[in-house]
Structure formats: C-alpha cells, structure tokens
Amino acid sequence: MIAILASGAVALIVSLFGTPLFIRFLVHRNYGQFIRQDGPTAHFTKRGTPTMGGVVIIMATLIAYAFANVFAGSRPSASGLLLLFLMVGLGVVGFLDDFIKISRQRSLGLSPKWKIIGQGVVGIVFSVLVLQFPNDRWRTPASTHISFSRDLGIDLAFAGATVGLILFVIWANFLITAWSNAVNITDGLDGLATGASMFVFGAYVLVTMWQMNQSCQILSSVGQSCYEVRDPRDLAIIAAAIVGSCFGFLWWNASPAKIFMGDTGSLALGGALAGISILTRTEILAAIIGGLFVIIILSDMIQIGFFKMTGRRVFKMAPLHHHFELMGWGEVTIVIRFWIIAALFVCAGLGIFYAEWVVG
C-alpha cells in the first residue's frame, strides 16, 4: 500500500515540477503545435503552444515505478515491465508523429499507414510476450481468454496453441489500436484527455488493489471470487504513477494550456489503458470504465460512416467535443461536463466490478 502511494506521489512531484522545465526547453527549440485548418476557429489562438508533453507523463511514470520498487525493496515484475514497454513503445510512435508535425511545420504527422504499422509492431511484441514468463505458480501475465471482470469461458486457444496465439495477438492488437486512438481523438480540448485519464487510471488503482487482496495466489481457500491476475501489486503501482503524472501535468495542461501532451502522451496513455485491461482480465469492463473515450471515438466513426453513406453529417463536427464547441459551449464548460461523464462511467464500472465479486 505504501509503495502504491509513494508511486503516485513521486509521479505527481516529477510531473508538476518537470513540466515547466520541459516547456522552457520546447519554447527554446520552437517546438510548437500546428492547428488543423478545418477545426474550430477558436483553436487558431493555440498555434505555437508547446507539444509533446507526453514525454513528461511517461518519464514521471517510469521514475515513480522505479522509486516504488526500490522503496519497497522488490523486483519489477514481468507484468509491470511489459505494461511499461507498451506505454513507452506507443509513446515513441506518438513522438515520431509529433516530431514530424513540428519539423515539417504542418498539422499532419505520420501517415495513417505508418502509425498503424508502428502501433502494430509494438502491439504484436507485447501480445506475444504477455503469454510468456510464467511465475512459480505457472501464471503468465495474460491469458488467451476474453475477459469481463475476470476470464470468461471464451478461450481463444480452443483450436490449438498456435491458432490461439494468433487469435490472441489479433484481439490484443485490436484493443491496443482502439484505446490508443480513442484517447488520441479525445485529446482535442485543454485538459480533457488528461483529466479523463486520471479518473480511469484512478479506477484501476482500486481494481488492482482489490485484486491484490483477493488474489488466488495468496488466499488460503481459493474460490470463484478470487482473481487469477499475476502481478496486481505492480499494476497498481503503475496505475497510481499514471494518475500522479497526469495530475501534475494537468496543472499546466488546464485551459489555457501551457503545453499539450500531443500524440506522445495520448498514444502512451491509450496503450497503457489497453495493456492494463488485458493484464487485469478486465478487457470488456474497460469499455465501461473508459466509457467517455468510447463515446468520443464512436462519434467520430458515426460521423465518417454516415457521411460516406448519405453525404450528410450527424454532428456539426466530430469528434463529439467539437460538436458542442460549434453549438456555442465554452471550452471549459465542455471539459468539466465531460469529466463528470467520465466520472459517472468510472463509478458504474467500479460498481459492476464489485457487484460481480459479491455475486460470485
């Protein structure tokens, strides 16, 4: 418990005091954001705001995780290292995207093709490795079962180990691509994605702590209510570190933002969300906990699909937060109301998670 609190506190301090230093570095280098021309006109004033702030979020998380393990005198687990690999790997893809935008002075970075390839390479490596490294109780970081709040009866390895591995890799990469793009699309208003991520990963701190206390690996009498999660403590430390790093970053990212997280941060946070859902066996439940991200990416898909079919638009502009901007809502009003929606989804997800344990 102390290691989890220490992780969040260290990440908060590093992010809170490291972000302004990073802002000065970016300003000195003239690394500013370029704004898409077809977006809301109110965003043109944000042109030149430093971006790539996700670097601070990632670094604060890594430093906090290392500190917590040294503080507790424990070794990093396979689950923790693989989750950080996924977060950093997608952060590198996002960094390349941001850097191309800055260096070529345009609002478009990596082409969709190369971004998907980058996400795919990182995702494939992650999804293969999480089925390796069994501990002394023969539990690997992930399983080939599809999960809700624990593994369901749907086993992707039903047709054999090789086919099961391929199906799991496809399923895991779908989750990784979907969540990283969902957080990326949500990152369109000052503080929106950062605040929503705080709520979601805060929920996962509670989920992993509960799984740690109800682990099948430590309970003397194992029943259906225990959790077959390999390293819940390490996952709780990382989730707390992400909450702390987002909390500190939000101080500078809140409207009017002094810095944007950029694709560096949004892809990293989305990847971390996908990874922690896989490692905690809450892949489907995550769609409820992170419901705001789901709604926003669905609004984009609906807009594109409906326009291609009919030539008309459902929303004034997609994703959804831009629709409300064009309706005349203030940016801060939209962000706060969307935070409330994110919090309601988190409460619903945690309620379902606990209710399933009670019934089980």
mmCIF file of N, CA, C and O in Angstrom, residues 34-127:
data_model
loop_
_atom_site.group_PDB
_atom_site.id
_atom_site.type_symbol
_atom_site.label_atom_id
_atom_site.label_comp_id
_atom_site.label_asym_id
_atom_site.label_seq_id
_atom_site.Cartn_x
_atom_site.Cartn_y
_atom_site.Cartn_z
ATOM 1 N N PHE A 34 0.903 22.778 -34.339
ATOM 2 C CA PHE A 34 0.236 23.332 -35.524
ATOM 3 C C PHE A 34 -1.212 22.893 -35.507
ATOM 4 O O PHE A 34 -1.526 21.750 -35.173
ATOM 5 N N ILE A 35 -2.114 23.796 -35.850
ATOM 6 C CA ILE A 35 -3.546 23.560 -35.726
ATOM 7 C C ILE A 35 -4.150 23.228 -37.081
ATOM 8 O O ILE A 35 -3.874 23.901 -38.083
ATOM 9 N N ARG A 36 -5.001 22.187 -37.124
ATOM 10 C CA ARG A 36 -5.672 21.805 -38.366
ATOM 11 C C ARG A 36 -6.574 22.942 -38.841
ATOM 12 O O ARG A 36 -7.287 23.569 -38.050
ATOM 13 N N GLN A 37 -6.568 23.189 -40.123
ATOM 14 C CA GLN A 37 -7.303 24.327 -40.681
ATOM 15 C C GLN A 37 -8.811 24.122 -40.686
ATOM 16 O O GLN A 37 -9.578 25.088 -40.723
ATOM 17 N N ASP A 38 -9.260 22.847 -40.668
ATOM 18 C CA ASP A 38 -10.699 22.592 -40.717
ATOM 19 C C ASP A 38 -11.312 22.458 -39.332
ATOM 20 O O ASP A 38 -12.482 22.098 -39.194
ATOM 21 N N GLY A 39 -10.547 22.747 -38.283
ATOM 22 C CA GLY A 39 -11.057 22.666 -36.919
ATOM 23 C C GLY A 39 -11.760 23.944 -36.514
ATOM 24 O O GLY A 39 -11.847 24.916 -37.283
ATOM 25 N N PRO A 40 -12.284 23.982 -35.262
ATOM 26 C CA PRO A 40 -12.923 25.200 -34.765
ATOM 27 C C PRO A 40 -11.961 26.386 -34.830
ATOM 28 O O PRO A 40 -10.794 26.275 -34.467
ATOM 29 N N THR A 41 -12.445 27.523 -35.267
ATOM 30 C CA THR A 41 -11.573 28.690 -35.447
ATOM 31 C C THR A 41 -10.996 29.186 -34.123
ATOM 32 O O THR A 41 -9.939 29.811 -34.108
ATOM 33 N N ALA A 42 -11.691 28.893 -33.013
ATOM 34 C CA ALA A 42 -11.192 29.325 -31.701
ATOM 35 C C ALA A 42 -9.858 28.666 -31.366
ATOM 36 O O ALA A 42 -9.105 29.165 -30.524
ATOM 37 N N HIS A 43 -9.541 27.568 -32.035
ATOM 38 C CA HIS A 43 -8.297 26.851 -31.743
ATOM 39 C C HIS A 43 -7.083 27.494 -32.399
ATOM 40 O O HIS A 43 -5.959 27.129 -32.078
ATOM 41 N N PHE A 44 -7.295 28.422 -33.326
ATOM 42 C CA PHE A 44 -6.161 29.035 -34.024
ATOM 43 C C PHE A 44 -5.255 29.794 -33.058
ATOM 44 O O PHE A 44 -4.064 29.939 -33.313
ATOM 45 N N THR A 45 -5.833 30.276 -31.940
ATOM 46 C CA THR A 45 -5.032 31.007 -30.956
ATOM 47 C C THR A 45 -4.053 30.085 -30.229
ATOM 48 O O THR A 45 -3.129 30.559 -29.569
ATOM 49 N N LYS A 46 -4.273 28.767 -30.336
ATOM 50 C CA LYS A 46 -3.396 27.804 -29.662
ATOM 51 C C LYS A 46 -2.164 27.467 -30.482
ATOM 52 O O LYS A 46 -1.288 26.730 -30.014
ATOM 53 N N ARG A 47 -2.112 27.975 -31.701
ATOM 54 C CA ARG A 47 -0.972 27.686 -32.563
ATOM 55 C C ARG A 47 0.329 28.120 -31.888
ATOM 56 O O ARG A 47 0.434 29.219 -31.344
ATOM 57 N N GLY A 48 1.314 27.251 -31.908
ATOM 58 C CA GLY A 48 2.608 27.556 -31.305
ATOM 59 C C GLY A 48 2.752 27.106 -29.874
ATOM 60 O O GLY A 48 3.852 27.166 -29.306
ATOM 61 N N THR A 49 1.638 26.627 -29.250
ATOM 62 C CA THR A 49 1.739 26.116 -27.886
ATOM 63 C C THR A 49 2.634 24.877 -27.877
ATOM 64 O O THR A 49 2.468 23.996 -28.715
ATOM 65 N N PRO A 50 3.585 24.780 -26.948
ATOM 66 C CA PRO A 50 4.478 23.611 -26.918
ATOM 67 C C PRO A 50 3.697 22.302 -26.845
ATOM 68 O O PRO A 50 2.675 22.217 -26.162
ATOM 69 N N THR A 51 4.169 21.285 -27.548
ATOM 70 C CA THR A 51 3.520 19.981 -27.549
ATOM 71 C C THR A 51 4.526 18.905 -27.143
ATOM 72 O O THR A 51 5.612 19.231 -26.670
ATOM 73 N N MET A 52 4.184 17.661 -27.293
ATOM 74 C CA MET A 52 4.998 16.510 -26.864
ATOM 75 C C MET A 52 5.122 16.424 -25.352
ATOM 76 O O MET A 52 6.057 15.822 -24.814
ATOM 77 N N GLY A 53 4.162 17.006 -24.619
ATOM 78 C CA GLY A 53 4.203 16.938 -23.164
ATOM 79 C C GLY A 53 4.057 15.536 -22.618
ATOM 80 O O GLY A 53 4.342 15.292 -21.437
ATOM 81 N N GLY A 54 3.624 14.607 -23.479
ATOM 82 C CA GLY A 54 3.539 13.214 -23.045
ATOM 83 C C GLY A 54 4.868 12.652 -22.595
ATOM 84 O O GLY A 54 4.917 11.671 -21.837
ATOM 85 N N VAL A 55 5.961 13.256 -23.056
ATOM 86 C CA VAL A 55 7.298 12.829 -22.609
ATOM 87 C C VAL A 55 7.400 12.926 -21.092
ATOM 88 O O VAL A 55 7.948 12.035 -20.421
ATOM 89 N N VAL A 56 6.854 14.003 -20.522
ATOM 90 C CA VAL A 56 6.900 14.185 -19.067
ATOM 91 C C VAL A 56 6.056 13.125 -18.366
ATOM 92 O O VAL A 56 6.467 12.560 -17.342
ATOM 93 N N ILE A 57 4.867 12.850 -18.908
ATOM 94 C CA ILE A 57 3.989 11.843 -18.307
ATOM 95 C C ILE A 57 4.679 10.483 -18.288
ATOM 96 O O ILE A 57 4.657 9.765 -17.283
ATOM 97 N N ILE A 58 5.304 10.124 -19.399
ATOM 98 C CA ILE A 58 5.989 8.831 -19.486
ATOM 99 C C ILE A 58 7.175 8.777 -18.520
ATOM 100 O O ILE A 58 7.347 7.797 -17.777
ATOM 101 N N MET A 59 8.002 9.814 -18.517
ATOM 102 C CA MET A 59 9.185 9.824 -17.665
ATOM 103 C C MET A 59 8.794 9.812 -16.187
ATOM 104 O O MET A 59 9.422 9.110 -15.379
ATOM 105 N N ALA A 60 7.769 10.571 -15.830
ATOM 106 C CA ALA A 60 7.327 10.593 -14.429
ATOM 107 C C ALA A 60 6.827 9.216 -14.004
ATOM 108 O O ALA A 60 7.086 8.779 -12.868
ATOM 109 N N THR A 61 6.135 8.529 -14.903
ATOM 110 C CA THR A 61 5.644 7.181 -14.594
ATOM 111 C C THR A 61 6.799 6.206 -14.399
ATOM 112 O O THR A 61 6.806 5.406 -13.446
ATOM 113 N N LEU A 62 7.792 6.263 -15.277
ATOM 114 C CA LEU A 62 8.944 5.364 -15.166
ATOM 115 C C LEU A 62 9.734 5.623 -13.884
ATOM 116 O O LEU A 62 10.131 4.681 -13.185
ATOM 117 N N ILE A 63 9.966 6.889 -13.581
ATOM 118 C CA ILE A 63 10.735 7.236 -12.374
ATOM 119 C C ILE A 63 9.979 6.793 -11.126
ATOM 120 O O ILE A 63 10.563 6.228 -10.189
ATOM 121 N N ALA A 64 8.664 7.026 -11.113
ATOM 122 C CA ALA A 64 7.857 6.654 -9.947
ATOM 123 C C ALA A 64 7.826 5.144 -9.754
ATOM 124 O O ALA A 64 7.892 4.646 -8.625
ATOM 125 N N TYR A 65 7.724 4.402 -10.853
ATOM 126 C CA TYR A 65 7.695 2.936 -10.754
ATOM 127 C C TYR A 65 9.028 2.419 -10.206
ATOM 128 O O TYR A 65 9.051 1.541 -9.322
ATOM 129 N N ALA A 66 10.134 2.951 -10.706
ATOM 130 C CA ALA A 66 11.443 2.532 -10.220
ATOM 131 C C ALA A 66 11.612 2.877 -8.740
ATOM 132 O O ALA A 66 12.099 2.059 -7.946
ATOM 133 N N PHE A 67 11.202 4.086 -8.366
ATOM 134 C CA PHE A 67 11.327 4.517 -6.969
ATOM 135 C C PHE A 67 10.514 3.613 -6.050
ATOM 136 O O PHE A 67 10.994 3.210 -4.985
ATOM 137 N N ALA A 68 9.275 3.307 -6.452
ATOM 138 C CA ALA A 68 8.396 2.496 -5.598
ATOM 139 C C ALA A 68 8.983 1.114 -5.366
ATOM 140 O O ALA A 68 8.908 0.572 -4.249
ATOM 141 N N ASN A 69 9.588 0.530 -6.388
ATOM 142 C CA ASN A 69 10.175 -0.800 -6.231
ATOM 143 C C ASN A 69 11.432 -0.765 -5.367
ATOM 144 O O ASN A 69 11.656 -1.658 -4.544
ATOM 145 N N VAL A 70 12.255 0.278 -5.548
ATOM 146 C CA VAL A 70 13.441 0.428 -4.694
ATOM 147 C C VAL A 70 13.015 0.679 -3.254
ATOM 148 O O VAL A 70 13.560 0.106 -2.306
ATOM 149 N N PHE A 71 12.001 1.529 -3.083
ATOM 150 C CA PHE A 71 11.496 1.864 -1.754
ATOM 151 C C PHE A 71 10.965 0.629 -1.037
ATOM 152 O O PHE A 71 11.184 0.442 0.168
ATOM 153 N N ALA A 72 10.273 -0.232 -1.785
ATOM 154 C CA ALA A 72 9.691 -1.438 -1.190
ATOM 155 C C ALA A 72 10.671 -2.601 -1.154
ATOM 156 O O ALA A 72 10.359 -3.657 -0.577
ATOM 157 N N GLY A 73 11.840 -2.427 -1.784
ATOM 158 C CA GLY A 73 12.824 -3.497 -1.812
ATOM 159 C C GLY A 73 12.375 -4.695 -2.625
ATOM 160 O O GLY A 73 12.704 -5.838 -2.288
ATOM 161 N N SER A 74 11.629 -4.457 -3.685
ATOM 162 C CA SER A 74 11.113 -5.549 -4.512
ATOM 163 C C SER A 74 11.621 -5.421 -5.948
ATOM 164 O O SER A 74 12.061 -4.348 -6.372
ATOM 165 N N ARG A 75 11.533 -6.514 -6.682
ATOM 166 C CA ARG A 75 11.959 -6.522 -8.071
ATOM 167 C C ARG A 75 10.786 -6.192 -8.991
ATOM 168 O O ARG A 75 9.650 -6.552 -8.690
ATOM 169 N N PRO A 76 11.047 -5.547 -10.109
ATOM 170 C CA PRO A 76 9.982 -5.326 -11.093
ATOM 171 C C PRO A 76 9.452 -6.664 -11.600
ATOM 172 O O PRO A 76 10.203 -7.634 -11.742
ATOM 173 N N SER A 77 8.162 -6.729 -11.844
ATOM 174 C CA SER A 77 7.548 -7.968 -12.323
ATOM 175 C C SER A 77 7.470 -7.968 -13.842
ATOM 176 O O SER A 77 7.601 -6.925 -14.500
ATOM 177 N N ALA A 78 7.215 -9.144 -14.406
ATOM 178 C CA ALA A 78 7.048 -9.247 -15.854
ATOM 179 C C ALA A 78 5.856 -8.418 -16.317
ATOM 180 O O ALA A 78 5.924 -7.737 -17.341
ATOM 181 N N SER A 79 4.758 -8.457 -15.553
ATOM 182 C CA SER A 79 3.568 -7.698 -15.926
ATOM 183 C C SER A 79 3.860 -6.202 -15.954
ATOM 184 O O SER A 79 3.462 -5.488 -16.889
ATOM 185 N N GLY A 80 4.546 -5.719 -14.927
ATOM 186 C CA GLY A 80 4.855 -4.298 -14.858
ATOM 187 C C GLY A 80 5.764 -3.852 -15.987
ATOM 188 O O GLY A 80 5.519 -2.819 -16.625
ATOM 189 N N LEU A 81 6.806 -4.623 -16.252
ATOM 190 C CA LEU A 81 7.748 -4.249 -17.313
ATOM 191 C C LEU A 81 7.086 -4.292 -18.688
ATOM 192 O O LEU A 81 7.349 -3.433 -19.534
ATOM 193 N N LEU A 82 6.225 -5.268 -18.918
ATOM 194 C CA LEU A 82 5.557 -5.362 -20.218
ATOM 195 C C LEU A 82 4.556 -4.234 -20.400
ATOM 196 O O LEU A 82 4.401 -3.694 -21.508
ATOM 197 N N LEU A 83 3.864 -3.848 -19.333
ATOM 198 C CA LEU A 83 2.930 -2.726 -19.432
ATOM 199 C C LEU A 83 3.688 -1.437 -19.737
ATOM 200 O O LEU A 83 3.253 -0.629 -20.575
ATOM 201 N N LEU A 84 4.821 -1.243 -19.088
ATOM 202 C CA LEU A 84 5.626 -0.048 -19.355
ATOM 203 C C LEU A 84 6.209 -0.086 -20.765
ATOM 204 O O LEU A 84 6.325 0.952 -21.425
ATOM 205 N N PHE A 85 6.578 -1.284 -21.234
ATOM 206 C CA PHE A 85 7.054 -1.422 -22.616
ATOM 207 C C PHE A 85 5.986 -0.959 -23.601
ATOM 208 O O PHE A 85 6.284 -0.234 -24.568
ATOM 209 N N LEU A 86 4.734 -1.379 -23.378
ATOM 210 C CA LEU A 86 3.642 -0.978 -24.268
ATOM 211 C C LEU A 86 3.424 0.530 -24.217
ATOM 212 O O LEU A 86 3.264 1.182 -25.259
ATOM 213 N N MET A 87 3.444 1.089 -23.028
ATOM 214 C CA MET A 87 3.245 2.532 -22.864
ATOM 215 C C MET A 87 4.350 3.324 -23.550
ATOM 216 O O MET A 87 4.082 4.269 -24.313
ATOM 217 N N VAL A 88 5.598 2.941 -23.305
ATOM 218 C CA VAL A 88 6.734 3.653 -23.891
ATOM 219 C C VAL A 88 6.776 3.443 -25.402
ATOM 220 O O VAL A 88 7.038 4.375 -26.169
ATOM 221 N N GLY A 89 6.521 2.208 -25.844
ATOM 222 C CA GLY A 89 6.562 1.918 -27.274
ATOM 223 C C GLY A 89 5.580 2.754 -28.065
ATOM 224 O O GLY A 89 5.930 3.339 -29.106
ATOM 225 N N LEU A 90 4.338 2.834 -27.586
ATOM 226 C CA LEU A 90 3.354 3.661 -28.286
ATOM 227 C C LEU A 90 3.678 5.145 -28.120
ATOM 228 O O LEU A 90 3.377 5.953 -29.001
ATOM 229 N N GLY A 91 4.303 5.494 -26.982
ATOM 230 C CA GLY A 91 4.744 6.871 -26.813
ATOM 231 C C GLY A 91 5.789 7.262 -27.846
ATOM 232 O O GLY A 91 5.792 8.396 -28.345
ATOM 233 N N VAL A 92 6.665 6.318 -28.193
ATOM 234 C CA VAL A 92 7.672 6.574 -29.233
ATOM 235 C C VAL A 92 6.997 6.789 -30.583
ATOM 236 O O VAL A 92 7.384 7.688 -31.343
ATOM 237 N N VAL A 93 5.986 5.979 -30.895
ATOM 238 C CA VAL A 93 5.230 6.175 -32.146
ATOM 239 C C VAL A 93 4.600 7.564 -32.158
ATOM 240 O O VAL A 93 4.668 8.292 -33.161
ATOM 241 N N GLY A 94 4.005 7.952 -31.044
ATOM 242 C CA GLY A 94 3.408 9.283 -30.951
ATOM 243 C C GLY A 94 4.440 10.385 -31.039
ATOM 244 O O GLY A 94 4.196 11.440 -31.642
ATOM 245 N N PHE A 95 5.615 10.153 -30.448
ATOM 246 C CA PHE A 95 6.694 11.147 -30.508
ATOM 247 C C PHE A 95 7.126 11.387 -31.953
ATOM 248 O O PHE A 95 7.339 12.537 -32.365
ATOM 249 N N LEU A 96 7.265 10.317 -32.729
ATOM 250 C CA LEU A 96 7.627 10.461 -34.140
ATOM 251 C C LEU A 96 6.576 11.264 -34.882
ATOM 252 O O LEU A 96 6.895 12.114 -35.719
ATOM 253 N N ASP A 97 5.311 11.008 -34.575
ATOM 254 C CA ASP A 97 4.218 11.744 -35.198
ATOM 255 C C ASP A 97 4.301 13.234 -34.855
ATOM 256 O O ASP A 97 4.198 14.099 -35.735
ATOM 257 N N ASP A 98 4.501 13.528 -33.570
ATOM 258 C CA ASP A 98 4.605 14.926 -33.131
ATOM 259 C C ASP A 98 5.824 15.615 -33.745
ATOM 260 O O ASP A 98 5.761 16.777 -34.168
ATOM 261 N N PHE A 99 6.943 14.894 -33.777
ATOM 262 C CA PHE A 99 8.186 15.494 -34.271
ATOM 263 C C PHE A 99 8.088 15.829 -35.753
ATOM 264 O O PHE A 99 8.606 16.869 -36.204
ATOM 265 N N ILE A 100 7.419 14.974 -36.521
ATOM 266 C CA ILE A 100 7.233 15.248 -37.952
ATOM 267 C C ILE A 100 6.376 16.495 -38.145
ATOM 268 O O ILE A 100 6.651 17.337 -39.006
ATOM 269 N N LYS A 101 5.343 16.640 -37.332
ATOM 270 C CA LYS A 101 4.493 17.836 -37.406
ATOM 271 C C LYS A 101 5.319 19.091 -37.165
ATOM 272 O O LYS A 101 5.177 20.098 -37.876
ATOM 273 N N ILE A 102 6.172 19.034 -36.145
ATOM 274 C CA ILE A 102 6.964 20.213 -35.783
ATOM 275 C C ILE A 102 8.045 20.502 -36.816
ATOM 276 O O ILE A 102 8.207 21.639 -37.271
ATOM 277 N N SER A 103 8.779 19.467 -37.206
ATOM 278 C CA SER A 103 9.904 19.672 -38.115
ATOM 279 C C SER A 103 9.459 20.099 -39.510
ATOM 280 O O SER A 103 10.150 20.868 -40.179
ATOM 281 N N ARG A 104 8.289 19.610 -39.935
ATOM 282 C CA ARG A 104 7.791 19.959 -41.271
ATOM 283 C C ARG A 104 6.748 21.077 -41.229
ATOM 284 O O ARG A 104 6.178 21.434 -42.254
ATOM 285 N N GLN A 105 6.483 21.579 -40.009
ATOM 286 C CA GLN A 105 5.577 22.708 -39.808
ATOM 287 C C GLN A 105 4.222 22.482 -40.493
ATOM 288 O O GLN A 105 3.767 23.259 -41.331
ATOM 289 N N ARG A 106 3.580 21.389 -40.080
ATOM 290 C CA ARG A 106 2.251 21.077 -40.592
ATOM 291 C C ARG A 106 1.463 20.377 -39.491
ATOM 292 O O ARG A 106 2.030 19.921 -38.498
ATOM 293 N N SER A 107 0.137 20.286 -39.660
ATOM 294 C CA SER A 107 -0.705 19.680 -38.632
ATOM 295 C C SER A 107 -0.812 18.172 -38.777
ATOM 296 O O SER A 107 -1.413 17.506 -37.941
ATOM 297 N N LEU A 108 -0.241 17.599 -39.851
ATOM 298 C CA LEU A 108 -0.267 16.156 -40.071
ATOM 299 C C LEU A 108 1.126 15.577 -39.871
ATOM 300 O O LEU A 108 2.088 16.093 -40.411
ATOM 301 N N GLY A 109 1.202 14.498 -39.102
ATOM 302 C CA GLY A 109 2.489 13.870 -38.840
ATOM 303 C C GLY A 109 2.649 12.595 -39.628
ATOM 304 O O GLY A 109 2.618 12.599 -40.858
ATOM 305 N N LEU A 110 2.803 11.471 -38.913
ATOM 306 C CA LEU A 110 2.900 10.182 -39.577
ATOM 307 C C LEU A 110 1.630 9.910 -40.383
ATOM 308 O O LEU A 110 0.532 10.257 -39.957
ATOM 309 N N SER A 111 1.786 9.278 -41.521
ATOM 310 C CA SER A 111 0.606 8.880 -42.290
ATOM 311 C C SER A 111 -0.138 7.806 -41.508
ATOM 312 O O SER A 111 0.457 7.088 -40.697
ATOM 313 N N PRO A 112 -1.465 7.688 -41.712
ATOM 314 C CA PRO A 112 -2.224 6.645 -41.006
ATOM 315 C C PRO A 112 -1.616 5.262 -41.174
ATOM 316 O O PRO A 112 -1.609 4.461 -40.231
ATOM 317 N N LYS A 113 -1.073 4.988 -42.362
ATOM 318 C CA LYS A 113 -0.468 3.682 -42.627
ATOM 319 C C LYS A 113 0.702 3.422 -41.682
ATOM 320 O O LYS A 113 0.766 2.356 -41.032
ATOM 321 N N TRP A 114 1.627 4.377 -41.574
ATOM 322 C CA TRP A 114 2.810 4.166 -40.747
ATOM 323 C C TRP A 114 2.484 4.215 -39.263
ATOM 324 O O TRP A 114 3.137 3.547 -38.453
ATOM 325 N N LYS A 115 1.461 4.976 -38.895
ATOM 326 C CA LYS A 115 1.058 4.999 -37.487
ATOM 327 C C LYS A 115 0.495 3.635 -37.081
ATOM 328 O O LYS A 115 0.822 3.110 -36.001
ATOM 329 N N ILE A 116 -0.334 3.047 -37.943
ATOM 330 C CA ILE A 116 -0.898 1.727 -37.657
ATOM 331 C C ILE A 116 0.196 0.669 -37.635
ATOM 332 O O ILE A 116 0.191 -0.243 -36.794
ATOM 333 N N ILE A 117 1.167 0.789 -38.555
ATOM 334 C CA ILE A 117 2.285 -0.161 -38.555
ATOM 335 C C ILE A 117 3.075 -0.058 -37.248
ATOM 336 O O ILE A 117 3.433 -1.076 -36.635
ATOM 337 N N GLY A 118 3.339 1.155 -36.808
ATOM 338 C CA GLY A 118 4.063 1.351 -35.550
ATOM 339 C C GLY A 118 3.302 0.777 -34.370
ATOM 340 O O GLY A 118 3.881 0.080 -33.518
ATOM 341 N N GLN A 119 1.991 1.062 -34.301
ATOM 342 C CA GLN A 119 1.171 0.507 -33.233
ATOM 343 C C GLN A 119 1.150 -1.014 -33.309
ATOM 344 O O GLN A 119 1.189 -1.697 -32.281
ATOM 345 N N GLY A 120 1.105 -1.534 -34.545
ATOM 346 C CA GLY A 120 1.051 -2.980 -34.730
ATOM 347 C C GLY A 120 2.314 -3.690 -34.276
ATOM 348 O O GLY A 120 2.250 -4.736 -33.626
ATOM 349 N N VAL A 121 3.464 -3.123 -34.603
ATOM 350 C CA VAL A 121 4.736 -3.739 -34.211
ATOM 351 C C VAL A 121 4.841 -3.807 -32.687
ATOM 352 O O VAL A 121 5.159 -4.865 -32.110
ATOM 353 N N VAL A 122 4.568 -2.692 -32.034
ATOM 354 C CA VAL A 122 4.630 -2.664 -30.567
ATOM 355 C C VAL A 122 3.592 -3.613 -29.980
ATOM 356 O O VAL A 122 3.869 -4.375 -29.040
ATOM 357 N N GLY A 123 2.378 -3.581 -30.551
ATOM 358 C CA GLY A 123 1.303 -4.423 -30.038
ATOM 359 C C GLY A 123 1.575 -5.903 -30.191
ATOM 360 O O GLY A 123 1.276 -6.705 -29.297
ATOM 361 N N ILE A 124 2.153 -6.296 -31.323
ATOM 362 C CA ILE A 124 2.452 -7.716 -31.551
ATOM 363 C C ILE A 124 3.501 -8.208 -30.566
ATOM 364 O O ILE A 124 3.362 -9.285 -29.967
ATOM 365 N N VAL A 125 4.557 -7.427 -30.385
ATOM 366 C CA VAL A 125 5.604 -7.818 -29.425
ATOM 367 C C VAL A 125 5.003 -7.963 -28.031
ATOM 368 O O VAL A 125 5.252 -8.953 -27.320
ATOM 369 N N PHE A 126 4.199 -6.993 -27.630
ATOM 370 C CA PHE A 126 3.561 -7.040 -26.304
ATOM 371 C C PHE A 126 2.663 -8.264 -26.164
ATOM 372 O O PHE A 126 2.746 -8.996 -25.169
ATOM 373 N N SER A 127 1.797 -8.496 -27.152
ATOM 374 C CA SER A 127 0.813 -9.572 -27.041
ATOM 375 C C SER A 127 1.446 -10.955 -27.079
ATOM 376 O O SER A 127 0.898 -11.906 -26.507
#
